[in-house]
XYZ file of C-alpha atoms in Angstrom:
312
model
C 95.452 -133.804 36.955
C 91.677 -133.435 36.687
C 89.905 -130.107 36.202
C 88.556 -130.174 39.773
C 92.054 -130.840 41.166
C 93.434 -127.881 39.189
C 90.679 -125.610 40.550
C 91.377 -126.685 44.144
C 95.139 -126.145 43.666
C 94.554 -122.705 42.141
C 92.182 -121.680 44.958
C 94.620 -122.906 47.585
C 97.455 -120.888 46.028
C 95.297 -117.772 45.747
C 93.861 -117.855 49.260
C 96.521 -119.635 51.245
C 93.819 -121.956 52.547
C 94.109 -125.736 52.444
C 91.077 -126.849 50.443
C 92.334 -130.357 49.770
C 89.600 -131.765 52.026
C 87.070 -130.829 49.364
C 88.905 -133.058 46.941
C 86.251 -133.481 44.297
C 83.021 -131.915 42.994
C 80.123 -131.661 45.419
C 77.953 -134.256 43.682
C 80.674 -136.932 43.925
C 81.062 -136.617 47.689
C 78.518 -138.582 49.773
C 79.140 -136.333 52.807
C 78.319 -133.061 51.036
C 74.608 -132.321 50.791
C 72.478 -129.453 49.486
C 69.191 -128.418 51.048
C 65.964 -129.688 49.455
C 64.825 -126.102 49.006
C 65.931 -123.783 46.239
C 68.084 -120.690 46.592
C 69.402 -117.899 44.406
C 72.887 -118.007 45.941
C 73.760 -121.678 45.389
C 73.493 -124.033 42.409
C 71.564 -126.912 43.922
C 69.379 -129.453 42.093
C 68.606 -128.125 38.623
C 65.394 -129.843 37.603
C 65.469 -128.604 34.036
C 68.951 -130.088 33.671
C 67.719 -133.283 35.385
C 64.930 -133.743 32.842
C 67.204 -133.056 29.860
C 69.981 -135.338 31.125
C 67.590 -138.246 31.676
C 66.188 -137.894 28.164
C 69.698 -137.780 26.754
C 70.570 -141.014 28.549
C 67.432 -142.728 27.239
C 68.129 -141.651 23.680
C 71.721 -142.841 23.933
C 70.626 -146.317 25.006
C 67.786 -146.444 22.470
C 70.340 -145.777 19.748
C 72.541 -148.576 21.097
C 69.624 -151.026 20.764
C 68.440 -149.622 17.408
C 65.038 -148.642 18.785
C 62.766 -146.339 16.835
C 60.797 -145.521 19.964
C 60.024 -146.552 23.521
C 56.469 -147.138 24.740
C 56.337 -146.863 28.508
C 53.652 -148.106 30.886
C 55.619 -148.469 34.136
C 55.123 -145.377 36.270
C 58.799 -144.931 37.154
C 59.764 -145.118 33.472
C 57.073 -142.636 32.465
C 58.365 -140.262 35.110
C 61.968 -140.728 33.996
C 61.053 -139.713 30.444
C 58.436 -137.019 31.104
C 58.947 -135.956 34.768
C 55.223 -136.476 35.360
C 53.896 -137.718 38.687
C 50.362 -137.984 40.028
C 50.718 -140.301 43.016
C 51.657 -143.903 43.596
C 48.191 -145.354 43.058
C 48.361 -145.111 39.274
C 52.012 -146.064 38.864
C 51.624 -149.609 37.586
C 48.018 -150.269 36.613
C 48.296 -149.571 32.868
C 45.939 -146.612 32.712
C 48.502 -144.093 31.383
C 51.499 -144.345 29.087
C 54.149 -142.390 27.228
C 55.814 -142.665 23.833
C 59.394 -141.499 23.289
C 60.429 -141.421 19.606
C 64.164 -141.742 19.022
C 64.220 -138.461 17.095
C 61.489 -136.582 18.943
C 60.174 -135.383 22.265
C 58.131 -137.625 24.602
C 54.349 -137.660 24.377
C 52.385 -138.327 27.569
C 49.000 -140.029 27.497
C 47.400 -139.036 30.808
C 44.121 -140.316 32.243
C 41.231 -138.180 31.016
C 39.449 -135.697 33.245
C 40.985 -133.738 36.108
C 44.259 -135.714 35.932
C 44.773 -134.623 32.334
C 44.100 -130.995 33.207
C 46.450 -131.162 36.209
C 49.186 -132.544 33.952
C 48.759 -129.642 31.534
C 49.055 -127.216 34.448
C 51.990 -128.979 36.116
C 54.161 -129.892 33.112
C 54.877 -126.780 31.018
C 57.971 -128.493 29.564
C 55.610 -130.969 27.867
C 53.904 -128.074 26.037
C 51.262 -129.524 23.683
C 52.468 -133.125 24.031
C 49.887 -134.300 26.583
C 46.993 -136.336 25.217
C 44.129 -138.296 26.804
C 45.010 -141.901 27.590
C 42.831 -144.669 26.217
C 42.189 -146.988 29.151
C 41.367 -150.617 28.485
C 41.639 -151.873 32.047
C 38.304 -152.877 33.607
C 36.425 -152.246 30.360
C 34.707 -155.622 30.790
C 33.518 -156.896 27.387
C 35.057 -153.877 25.624
C 38.660 -154.669 26.637
C 39.857 -155.769 23.149
C 38.207 -152.738 21.532
C 39.685 -150.262 24.033
C 43.123 -151.891 23.856
C 42.932 -151.486 20.089
C 42.192 -147.784 20.481
C 45.130 -147.460 22.849
C 47.392 -149.094 20.258
C 46.062 -146.691 17.612
C 46.958 -143.701 19.821
C 50.511 -145.034 20.113
C 50.681 -145.657 16.363
C 49.644 -142.051 15.710
C 52.764 -140.820 17.489
C 54.996 -143.370 15.797
C 53.680 -142.438 12.360
C 54.209 -138.740 13.075
C 57.909 -139.560 13.540
C 58.198 -142.213 10.841
C 58.923 -144.920 13.421
C 55.911 -147.206 12.942
C 57.980 -149.777 10.994
C 61.006 -149.715 13.288
C 61.880 -151.717 16.386
C 59.704 -150.494 19.260
C 60.830 -151.150 22.818
C 58.079 -151.686 25.387
C 58.475 -152.129 29.147
C 55.206 -153.697 30.424
C 52.448 -155.498 28.552
C 49.336 -157.444 29.467
C 47.683 -159.831 27.011
C 45.080 -157.399 25.600
C 47.771 -154.782 24.925
C 50.105 -157.339 23.382
C 47.395 -158.596 21.057
C 46.446 -155.028 20.108
C 50.032 -154.096 19.230
C 50.517 -157.305 17.259
C 47.314 -156.628 15.338
C 48.567 -153.111 14.574
C 51.705 -154.657 13.071
C 54.246 -153.246 15.505
C 57.699 -154.809 15.687
C 57.788 -155.165 19.486
C 60.981 -155.852 21.422
C 61.917 -155.782 25.085
C 62.568 -152.155 26.044
C 63.835 -152.880 29.564
C 67.536 -153.402 28.726
C 67.834 -149.906 27.258
C 65.765 -148.357 30.042
C 67.756 -150.017 32.810
C 71.103 -149.050 31.289
C 69.918 -145.444 31.142
C 68.578 -145.408 34.693
C 71.531 -147.251 36.251
C 74.073 -144.488 35.587
C 72.889 -141.503 37.583
C 73.190 -137.885 36.503
C 74.619 -135.147 38.727
C 71.166 -134.117 39.955
C 69.993 -137.693 40.474
C 72.986 -138.304 42.737
C 72.072 -135.256 44.798
C 68.460 -136.418 45.139
C 69.647 -139.872 46.190
C 71.833 -138.274 48.859
C 68.816 -136.327 50.121
C 66.697 -139.476 50.262
C 69.466 -141.372 52.063
C 69.866 -138.598 54.625
C 66.180 -138.886 55.509
C 66.462 -142.659 55.891
C 69.595 -142.286 58.043
C 67.848 -139.770 60.274
C 64.831 -142.050 60.693
C 67.087 -144.891 61.796
C 68.766 -142.609 64.352
C 65.349 -141.568 65.689
C 64.336 -145.226 66.016
C 67.454 -146.206 67.927
C 67.823 -143.228 70.243
C 64.319 -141.788 70.704
C 61.510 -144.154 69.768
C 62.763 -147.642 70.544
C 62.043 -148.560 74.174
C 60.290 -151.371 76.058
C 56.525 -151.043 76.031
C 56.070 -149.486 72.578
C 54.489 -151.630 69.908
C 56.035 -152.528 66.584
C 53.283 -150.495 64.925
C 54.157 -147.466 67.066
C 57.609 -147.492 65.481
C 56.046 -147.963 62.044
C 53.732 -144.976 62.575
C 56.529 -142.701 63.760
C 58.691 -143.598 60.752
C 55.790 -142.822 58.395
C 55.166 -139.438 59.992
C 58.837 -138.450 60.155
C 59.667 -139.358 56.575
C 56.597 -137.676 55.113
C 57.405 -134.535 57.110
C 60.925 -134.556 55.653
C 59.730 -134.615 52.054
C 59.339 -138.284 51.095
C 56.627 -138.897 48.493
C 55.702 -142.503 49.237
C 56.304 -144.755 52.250
C 55.941 -148.440 51.441
C 55.319 -151.108 54.074
C 57.799 -150.725 56.925
C 59.013 -153.949 58.504
C 59.318 -153.802 62.283
C 60.007 -157.215 63.820
C 60.977 -157.711 67.460
C 61.770 -160.616 69.752
C 60.124 -163.810 68.566
C 58.934 -162.104 65.389
C 62.531 -161.974 64.137
C 62.873 -165.792 63.823
C 61.231 -166.797 61.626
C 61.431 -163.283 60.260
C 57.962 -161.690 60.160
C 58.078 -159.150 57.348
C 55.470 -156.710 58.638
C 54.737 -154.736 61.781
C 52.280 -156.085 64.345
C 50.800 -154.751 67.584
C 53.266 -156.829 69.630
C 54.898 -154.993 72.550
C 58.660 -154.608 72.369
C 60.224 -156.038 75.534
C 63.488 -155.442 77.375
C 66.378 -157.033 75.515
C 64.379 -157.783 72.344
C 66.234 -157.971 69.073
C 64.526 -155.465 66.752
C 64.763 -155.377 62.952
C 63.515 -152.306 61.073
C 63.443 -152.193 57.270
C 62.372 -148.962 55.551
C 61.587 -148.628 51.846
C 60.523 -145.150 50.821
C 60.475 -142.842 47.819
C 62.236 -139.632 48.719
C 62.159 -136.147 47.195
C 61.442 -136.070 43.452
C 60.997 -139.839 43.227
C 64.389 -141.166 44.314
C 64.287 -144.082 46.717
C 65.835 -144.591 50.115
C 66.181 -148.083 51.563
C 67.438 -148.511 55.115
C 67.665 -151.535 57.369
C 68.935 -151.817 60.920
C 69.163 -154.461 63.606
C 69.175 -153.205 67.166
C 68.121 -154.114 70.680
C 65.577 -152.361 72.854
C 66.917 -149.321 74.680
C 66.705 -150.958 78.108
C 68.442 -154.362 77.953
C 67.598 -157.286 80.189
C 69.065 -156.925 83.675
C 69.500 -153.159 83.625
C 68.152 -151.379 86.744
């Protein structure tokens, strides 16, 4: 008998109430959901625990692959390791990066200027481990030089932790960065296997955030089917309403929403147009959004317009 089963049995005996419907801890049950807001009377998402658990998972997988450090350029990976976020626009353009030594705390290299100052204000758990990023993108004729400086900034962290001669896992590289790291003498390996193994198994708080994101996507689909979808609205009207609803409910980023109706469903047109939705149209809606605290919700539904052909 598991610990949770023993607790339920004990509570049932003490109170005379049948609590068997609870069955298992809150975070394991897809139907049980905490509010997105915090409260003093209920243990909801614990963001400090979330950050520590994610780092522990990364370190576990780094050890399995014998990595001395991870160098991260992908925005989602940087966030996983440092819990830093400054909008979607800078997620994957190689202008910021992080270094996670196997035996040390992560160091964030944030874009210089106001972004760097905002990071220092927003990330007290990073303490004095936020440094200015060396950006080589769009440096024109100075790209090799700036990429070399970026590699030097990474090497500084590795040397501080005695990891500069070990296997270094990296997620994303362009040619200037690759050449700079090779010139610096780094032993580069693919860091993605370790990262993906860490991110695939979700922590207690990640599961809760995924449930929150899914609940928003589910609600948007209900709104589409029962309130917004009717003959005479345009595909883009549905797209706009989904954007507004999901942002109001706490989503961080709304990617392109596919709304295809009638003839736009075959061949499948994977974007919304200004076509009017007609009576009896088949309608496909595909939502891809980043929910609260960076956890994604993907929803897809196939429906027909609210007033089918022949209805009076």
